[in-house]
Amino acid sequence: MSLRFDPDTFGFLVTDLARLIRADMDRRIEAAGIGVTPGEARTLIYAARYGVLRQNVLAERMGLEAMTVSVYLDRLEERGLVKRMPDPADRRAKLIRLTRKADAVLEAILRIAGEVRARARGEMDEESWARLRDLLKQVRGNFTGGA
Amino acid sequence: MSLRFDPDTFGFLVTDLARLIRADMDRRIEAAGIGVTPGEARTLIYAARYGVLRQNVLAERMGLEAMTVSVYLDRLEERGLVKRMPDPADRRAKLIRLTRKADAVLEAILRIAGEVRARARGEMDEESWARLRDLLKQVRGNFTGGA
DNA sequence: ATGATTAATAAGTAATACTTACTATATGGC
DNA sequence: GCCATATAGTAAGTATTACTTATTAATCAT
């Protein structure tokens, strides 16, 4: 009844969708026997996107605290998917690099991400889908103050 | 570099936004001294939206497992914001009702949700904002199979 | 040279949400 | 009416995501 209590506002929609997407990713990753969580998959993709880079820079790119990313990297390193290397320019810092073993995992993750995306899109036409992405980018920019 | 590893796809955008929104909500709720988590706030809004209803129906409306909602309700009941009442039609079931004490909390939550929404929207024009909501609804529908 | 800052991480915590197993009650078939 | 099955709620346990605080080691600025 009361429109004041609307569970279909922007925030609810985004929160719902994030949960649905994560659950779907999770299920598909599980089914594929990849052995990484959605968060770890996210870390891998960022690392693949930006190449060799410092942990703190990776964390900043991901919009997470350094500590949070450090724990993800622990697990990815245990699985032999990333390697921490000393940064010759700063002995405190560590450079993150994907291993060859990560290639196959990344391929599988990309495939799964594509499947989830296809499900999300459904029958939506090209223009709407592109517009949706643009609008979401704009909103994210409003939060992060950046692009 | 590689466009194959794009951290600006739909899934990333939604996941990022959900995290940013939750963090912003959290911060503002904290600052206002309301003493409920975003998830509890969500539960309250659903309860306000649908009126007196059974726990299992509430869970289904929220798209969560009954157990998950049960725990939220435990905490809300502790704070005196909801009341569990026996369902005269089924002695296993419990009806959920908001207390009067919940009114003030709901008001504060709505105000905060409005602030977060305003931040998300930024300078976006009316048409785009409405379109964004429609498109998100459509995508959520693709996941839930419903509206 | 030293005082402040930064990079990484150990430790602890909180929120969100799940599954499994259990109890009590309800319902449908015979 | 009786019993098998299903349902409503919850206790217990777990996993993921992500935070804060404090510590250590190294760097930077004055």
Short mmCIF file of C-alpha atoms (C1' of nucleotides) in Angstrom, two decimals:
data_model
loop_
_atom_site.label_atom_id
_atom_site.label_comp_id
_atom_site.label_asym_id
_atom_site.label_seq_id
_atom_site.Cartn_x
_atom_site.Cartn_y
_atom_site.Cartn_z
CA MET A 1 0.00 0.00 0.00
CA SER A 2 1.93 2.91 1.34
CA LEU A 3 4.21 4.25 -1.33
CA ARG A 4 6.43 5.70 1.35
CA PHE A 5 7.69 2.20 2.08
CA ASP A 6 8.71 1.19 -1.37
CA PRO A 7 11.03 -1.81 -1.63
CA ASP A 8 11.64 -1.07 -5.31
CA THR A 9 13.75 2.02 -4.96
CA PHE A 10 17.19 2.31 -6.50
CA GLY A 11 18.99 1.10 -3.39
CA PHE A 12 16.80 -1.97 -2.99
CA LEU A 13 17.14 -2.86 -6.64
CA VAL A 14 20.91 -2.64 -6.55
CA THR A 15 21.15 -4.56 -3.28
CA ASP A 16 18.82 -7.27 -4.53
CA LEU A 17 20.67 -7.56 -7.79
CA ALA A 18 24.06 -7.78 -6.12
CA ARG A 19 22.80 -10.66 -3.99
CA LEU A 20 21.25 -12.45 -6.95
CA ILE A 21 24.33 -12.00 -9.09
CA ARG A 22 26.68 -13.16 -6.36
CA ALA A 23 24.53 -16.23 -5.67
CA ASP A 24 24.35 -17.10 -9.35
CA MET A 25 28.10 -16.63 -9.79
CA ASP A 26 28.71 -18.73 -6.71
CA ARG A 27 26.52 -21.54 -7.95
CA ARG A 28 28.16 -21.61 -11.37
CA ILE A 29 31.68 -21.39 -9.99
CA GLU A 30 30.85 -24.24 -7.66
CA ALA A 31 29.40 -26.30 -10.50
CA ALA A 32 32.50 -25.67 -12.60
CA GLY A 33 34.74 -26.75 -9.73
CA ILE A 34 36.93 -23.67 -10.01
CA GLY A 35 37.49 -23.27 -6.31
CA VAL A 36 37.50 -19.50 -5.97
CA THR A 37 34.89 -17.23 -4.42
CA PRO A 38 33.30 -14.37 -6.34
CA GLY A 39 35.49 -11.93 -4.41
CA GLU A 40 38.63 -13.82 -5.33
CA ALA A 41 37.46 -13.95 -8.93
CA ARG A 42 37.03 -10.20 -8.81
CA THR A 43 40.57 -9.81 -7.52
CA LEU A 44 41.92 -12.00 -10.30
CA ILE A 45 40.16 -9.97 -12.95
CA TYR A 46 41.52 -6.71 -11.57
CA ALA A 47 45.01 -8.19 -11.46
CA ALA A 48 44.61 -9.39 -15.05
CA ARG A 49 43.29 -6.02 -16.12
CA TYR A 50 46.09 -3.96 -14.62
CA GLY A 51 49.03 -6.35 -14.93
CA VAL A 52 51.85 -6.42 -12.40
CA LEU A 53 51.13 -3.86 -9.71
CA ARG A 54 51.54 -3.17 -6.02
CA GLN A 55 49.11 -4.55 -3.52
CA ASN A 56 48.11 -1.14 -2.26
CA VAL A 57 47.47 0.09 -5.78
CA LEU A 58 45.39 -2.98 -6.50
CA ALA A 59 43.35 -2.35 -3.36
CA GLU A 60 42.81 1.25 -4.33
CA ARG A 61 41.71 0.29 -7.84
CA MET A 62 39.28 -2.21 -6.37
CA GLY A 63 37.94 0.34 -3.90
CA LEU A 64 38.82 -1.87 -0.94
CA GLU A 65 41.08 -1.59 2.07
CA ALA A 66 44.60 -2.95 1.69
CA MET A 67 43.93 -5.47 4.44
CA THR A 68 40.87 -6.87 2.70
CA VAL A 69 42.80 -7.43 -0.51
CA SER A 70 45.73 -8.89 1.40
CA VAL A 71 43.50 -11.70 2.65
CA TYR A 72 42.11 -12.39 -0.83
CA LEU A 73 45.65 -12.58 -2.10
CA ASP A 74 46.59 -15.01 0.67
CA ARG A 75 44.00 -17.42 -0.60
CA LEU A 76 44.83 -16.88 -4.26
CA GLU A 77 48.51 -17.40 -3.48
CA GLU A 78 47.73 -20.61 -1.59
CA ARG A 79 45.97 -21.87 -4.70
CA GLY A 80 49.00 -20.86 -6.75
CA LEU A 81 47.08 -18.34 -8.83
CA VAL A 82 49.05 -15.22 -7.92
CA LYS A 83 52.59 -14.56 -6.81
CA ARG A 84 53.82 -11.87 -4.44
CA MET A 85 57.17 -10.49 -5.54
CA PRO A 86 59.39 -7.93 -3.83
CA ASP A 87 59.22 -4.49 -5.35
CA PRO A 88 62.80 -3.49 -6.15
CA ALA A 89 61.81 0.16 -5.78
CA ASP A 90 60.45 -0.23 -2.22
CA ARG A 91 61.35 -3.03 0.10
CA ARG A 92 58.12 -2.67 2.07
CA ALA A 93 55.99 -3.21 -1.00
CA LYS A 94 55.05 -6.32 -2.91
CA LEU A 95 54.17 -6.67 -6.55
CA ILE A 96 51.32 -8.92 -7.53
CA ARG A 97 51.55 -11.07 -10.61
CA LEU A 98 49.24 -13.75 -11.94
CA THR A 99 50.77 -17.18 -12.50
CA ARG A 100 50.28 -19.28 -15.61
CA LYS A 101 48.00 -21.47 -13.58
CA ALA A 102 45.65 -18.50 -13.32
CA ASP A 103 45.03 -18.46 -17.07
CA ALA A 104 42.64 -21.40 -17.10
CA VAL A 105 40.82 -20.12 -14.02
CA LEU A 106 40.45 -16.70 -15.59
CA GLU A 107 39.06 -18.23 -18.76
CA ALA A 108 36.47 -20.12 -16.76
CA ILE A 109 35.59 -17.03 -14.74
CA LEU A 110 35.13 -14.96 -17.88
CA ARG A 111 32.88 -17.60 -19.33
CA ILE A 112 30.78 -17.75 -16.18
CA ALA A 113 30.63 -13.97 -15.90
CA GLY A 114 29.36 -13.93 -19.46
CA GLU A 115 26.65 -16.44 -18.66
CA VAL A 116 25.48 -14.47 -15.64
CA ARG A 117 25.51 -11.28 -17.69
CA ALA A 118 23.46 -12.95 -20.40
CA ARG A 119 20.93 -14.03 -17.82
CA ALA A 120 20.78 -10.53 -16.37
CA ARG A 121 20.28 -8.99 -19.77
CA GLY A 122 17.62 -11.41 -20.90
CA GLU A 123 15.82 -10.04 -23.92
CA MET A 124 16.91 -6.47 -23.37
CA ASP A 125 17.80 -4.62 -26.56
CA GLU A 126 21.29 -3.36 -27.28
CA GLU A 127 20.51 0.29 -26.71
CA SER A 128 18.89 -0.24 -23.33
CA TRP A 129 21.65 -2.48 -22.12
CA ALA A 130 24.33 0.03 -23.09
CA ARG A 131 22.33 2.84 -21.53
CA LEU A 132 21.95 0.89 -18.31
CA ARG A 133 25.70 0.44 -18.10
CA ASP A 134 26.35 4.09 -18.74
CA LEU A 135 23.86 5.19 -16.14
CA LEU A 136 25.29 2.80 -13.56
CA LYS A 137 28.77 4.11 -14.28
CA GLN A 138 27.55 7.62 -13.76
CA VAL A 139 26.00 6.70 -10.42
CA ARG A 140 29.10 4.90 -9.26
CA GLY A 141 31.04 8.00 -10.15
CA ASN A 142 28.73 10.04 -7.97
CA PHE A 143 29.73 7.86 -5.04
CA THR A 144 33.42 7.55 -5.59
CA GLY A 145 33.81 11.12 -6.66
CA GLY A 146 35.80 9.83 -9.64
CA ALA A 147 34.83 8.59 -13.08
CA MET B 1 44.82 -2.81 -21.43
CA SER B 2 43.03 -5.99 -22.28
CA LEU B 3 39.35 -5.36 -22.81
CA ARG B 4 38.67 -8.97 -21.99
CA PHE B 5 39.33 -8.19 -18.33
CA ASP B 6 36.97 -5.32 -17.89
CA PRO B 7 36.10 -4.38 -14.32
CA ASP B 8 33.33 -2.09 -15.54
CA THR B 9 30.88 -4.70 -16.70
CA PHE B 10 27.33 -4.84 -15.39
CA GLY B 11 28.15 -7.28 -12.60
CA PHE B 12 31.08 -5.24 -11.33
CA LEU B 13 29.09 -2.04 -11.42
CA VAL B 14 26.22 -3.53 -9.44
CA THR B 15 28.54 -5.19 -6.93
CA ASP B 16 30.53 -2.00 -6.45
CA LEU B 17 27.39 0.06 -6.06
CA ALA B 18 25.87 -2.31 -3.54
CA ARG B 19 29.01 -2.06 -1.42
CA LEU B 20 29.14 1.72 -1.70
CA ILE B 21 25.46 2.12 -0.88
CA ARG B 22 25.64 -0.24 2.07
CA ALA B 23 28.70 1.55 3.44
CA ASP B 24 27.06 4.95 3.04
CA MET B 25 23.84 3.75 4.67
CA ASP B 26 25.85 2.21 7.48
CA ARG B 27 27.77 5.39 8.12
CA ARG B 28 24.66 7.55 8.16
CA ILE B 29 22.71 5.13 10.33
CA GLU B 30 25.62 5.06 12.72
CA ALA B 31 25.81 8.86 12.77
CA ALA B 32 22.09 9.11 13.45
CA GLY B 33 22.39 6.65 16.33
CA ILE B 34 19.53 4.52 15.07
CA GLY B 35 21.07 1.21 16.06
CA VAL B 36 19.93 -1.01 13.21
CA THR B 37 21.96 -2.49 10.39
CA PRO B 38 21.08 -1.92 6.73
CA GLY B 39 19.68 -5.45 6.57
CA GLU B 40 17.46 -4.84 9.57
CA ALA B 41 16.36 -1.56 8.06
CA ARG B 42 15.46 -3.44 4.90
CA THR B 43 13.40 -5.87 6.93
CA LEU B 44 11.56 -3.04 8.66
CA ILE B 45 10.69 -1.40 5.37
CA TYR B 46 9.31 -4.64 3.96
CA ALA B 47 7.27 -5.15 7.11
CA ALA B 48 5.96 -1.59 6.85
CA ARG B 49 5.19 -2.04 3.20
CA TYR B 50 3.21 -5.25 3.56
CA GLY B 51 1.65 -4.79 6.98
CA VAL B 52 0.99 -7.70 9.32
CA LEU B 53 2.18 -10.88 7.64
CA ARG B 54 3.67 -14.27 8.34
CA GLN B 55 7.39 -14.69 8.72
CA ASN B 56 7.66 -17.10 5.83
CA VAL B 57 5.73 -14.77 3.56
CA LEU B 58 7.97 -11.88 4.60
CA ALA B 59 11.04 -13.97 3.80
CA GLU B 60 9.66 -14.89 0.42
CA ARG B 61 8.84 -11.27 -0.39
CA MET B 62 12.36 -10.27 0.60
CA GLY B 63 13.85 -13.05 -1.48
CA LEU B 64 15.66 -14.53 1.53
CA GLU B 65 15.56 -17.83 3.38
CA ALA B 66 13.19 -18.04 6.32
CA MET B 67 16.11 -18.63 8.65
CA THR B 68 17.91 -15.50 7.55
CA VAL B 69 14.87 -13.36 8.21
CA SER B 70 14.25 -15.09 11.51
CA VAL B 71 17.59 -13.84 12.80
CA TYR B 72 16.90 -10.29 11.62
CA LEU B 73 13.59 -10.44 13.42
CA ASP B 74 15.29 -11.67 16.59
CA ARG B 75 17.36 -8.53 16.68
CA LEU B 76 14.49 -6.24 15.75
CA GLU B 77 12.35 -7.85 18.44
CA GLU B 78 15.12 -7.38 21.01
CA ARG B 79 15.13 -3.69 20.17
CA GLY B 80 11.36 -3.65 20.53
CA LEU B 81 10.73 -2.68 16.92
CA VAL B 82 8.69 -5.69 15.85
CA LYS B 83 6.42 -8.14 17.63
CA ARG B 84 5.91 -11.79 16.83
CA MET B 85 2.30 -12.81 17.34
CA PRO B 86 0.69 -16.23 17.09
CA ASP B 87 -1.23 -16.79 13.91
CA PRO B 88 -4.72 -17.89 14.93
CA ALA B 89 -5.03 -19.79 11.67
CA ASP B 90 -1.89 -21.88 12.20
CA ARG B 91 -0.22 -22.53 15.51
CA ARG B 92 3.14 -23.15 13.89
CA ALA B 93 3.16 -19.75 12.25
CA LYS B 94 3.91 -16.30 13.61
CA LEU B 95 2.64 -12.97 12.40
CA ILE B 96 5.02 -10.04 12.28
CA ARG B 97 3.88 -6.60 13.26
CA LEU B 98 5.79 -3.36 13.71
CA THR B 99 5.51 -1.68 17.09
CA ARG B 100 4.86 2.02 17.62
CA LYS B 101 8.46 2.36 18.61
CA ALA B 102 9.34 1.41 15.02
CA ASP B 103 7.69 4.55 13.65
CA ALA B 104 10.48 6.92 14.60
CA VAL B 105 13.12 4.48 13.41
CA LEU B 106 11.34 4.07 10.08
CA GLU B 107 11.13 7.82 9.65
CA ALA B 108 14.87 8.11 10.22
CA ILE B 109 15.58 5.24 7.85
CA LEU B 110 13.47 6.79 5.12
CA ARG B 111 15.24 10.09 5.55
CA ILE B 112 18.64 8.41 5.33
CA ALA B 113 17.60 6.29 2.35
CA GLY B 114 16.54 9.51 0.65
CA GLU B 115 19.90 11.10 1.33
CA VAL B 116 21.78 8.13 -0.07
CA ARG B 117 19.51 8.08 -3.10
CA ALA B 118 20.12 11.77 -3.68
CA ARG B 119 23.84 11.18 -3.56
CA ALA B 120 23.53 8.28 -6.00
CA ARG B 121 21.47 10.34 -8.39
CA GLY B 122 23.68 13.39 -8.28
CA GLU B 123 22.85 15.67 -11.19
CA MET B 124 21.12 13.00 -13.21
CA ASP B 125 18.02 14.25 -15.02
CA GLU B 126 14.54 12.95 -14.23
CA GLU B 127 14.18 10.87 -17.38
CA SER B 128 17.49 9.06 -16.97
CA TRP B 129 16.86 8.33 -13.32
CA ALA B 130 13.44 6.85 -14.07
CA ARG B 131 14.83 4.87 -16.97
CA LEU B 132 17.62 3.50 -14.78
CA ARG B 133 15.08 2.27 -12.26
CA ASP B 134 12.95 0.65 -14.95
CA LEU B 135 15.92 -1.10 -16.51
CA LEU B 136 17.11 -2.38 -13.14
CA LYS B 137 13.64 -3.69 -12.39
CA GLN B 138 13.63 -5.49 -15.69
CA VAL B 139 17.00 -7.09 -14.95
CA ARG B 140 15.93 -8.15 -11.48
CA GLY B 141 12.90 -9.72 -13.07
CA ASN B 142 15.17 -11.68 -15.38
CA PHE B 143 16.80 -13.19 -12.32
CA THR B 144 13.83 -13.87 -10.16
CA GLY B 145 11.69 -15.00 -13.04
CA GLY B 146 8.99 -12.70 -11.68
CA ALA B 147 8.20 -9.01 -12.14
"C1'" DA C 1 69.37 11.91 12.18
"C1'" DT C 2 65.05 11.52 13.55
"C1'" DG C 3 60.01 12.09 13.36
"C1'" DA C 4 56.26 11.19 10.55
"C1'" DT C 5 54.33 8.44 7.02
"C1'" DT C 6 53.53 4.38 4.26
"C1'" DA C 7 53.16 -0.92 2.88
"C1'" DA C 8 51.85 -5.06 4.39
"C1'" DT C 9 49.74 -7.97 7.68
"C1'" DA C 10 48.13 -10.21 12.29
"C1'" DA C 11 44.16 -10.19 15.04
"C1'" DG C 12 39.67 -9.37 15.96
"C1'" DT C 13 34.92 -8.20 14.70
"C1'" DA C 14 30.50 -7.40 12.25
"C1'" DA C 15 27.01 -8.03 8.68
"C1'" DT C 16 24.87 -10.93 5.40
"C1'" DA C 17 23.16 -15.15 4.15
"C1'" DC C 18 23.45 -19.91 3.56
"C1'" DT C 19 22.62 -25.21 4.88
"C1'" DT C 20 21.35 -28.89 7.90
"C1'" DA C 21 18.82 -30.77 11.54
"C1'" DC C 22 15.10 -30.48 14.81
"C1'" DT C 23 10.39 -29.57 16.94
"C1'" DA C 24 5.74 -28.67 16.60
"C1'" DT C 25 1.86 -28.44 13.93
"C1'" DA C 26 -1.06 -29.15 9.80
"C1'" DT C 27 -2.82 -31.71 5.90
"C1'" DG C 28 -3.99 -35.38 2.66
"C1'" DG C 29 -4.81 -40.23 1.66
"C1'" DC C 30 -6.56 -44.35 3.20
"C1'" DG D 1 -9.51 -41.47 12.83
"C1'" DC D 2 -4.60 -42.60 11.74
"C1'" DC D 3 -0.43 -42.05 9.79
"C1'" DA D 4 2.82 -40.36 6.31
"C1'" DT D 5 4.24 -36.25 4.53
"C1'" DA D 6 4.81 -31.45 4.33
"C1'" DT D 7 5.31 -26.92 6.39
"C1'" DA D 8 6.64 -22.95 9.96
"C1'" DG D 9 9.94 -21.59 12.78
"C1'" DT D 10 14.46 -21.91 14.87
"C1'" DA D 11 19.14 -23.70 16.87
"C1'" DA D 12 23.61 -24.51 15.34
"C1'" DG D 13 27.17 -24.10 12.40
"C1'" DT D 14 29.60 -22.11 8.43
"C1'" DA D 15 31.26 -19.09 4.55
"C1'" DT D 16 31.97 -14.70 2.39
"C1'" DT D 17 32.83 -9.97 2.39
"C1'" DA D 18 34.84 -6.27 4.49
"C1'" DC D 19 35.95 -3.43 8.21
"C1'" DT D 20 39.13 -1.40 12.23
"C1'" DT D 21 43.12 -1.38 15.18
"C1'" DA D 22 47.76 -2.35 16.13
"C1'" DT D 23 52.40 -3.89 14.67
"C1'" DT D 24 56.63 -4.20 11.97
"C1'" DA D 25 59.62 -2.71 8.55
"C1'" DA D 26 61.03 0.60 5.44
"C1'" DT D 27 60.86 5.18 3.33
"C1'" DC D 28 60.58 10.20 3.18
"C1'" DA D 29 60.90 14.94 4.75
"C1'" DT D 30 62.85 18.28 7.54
#
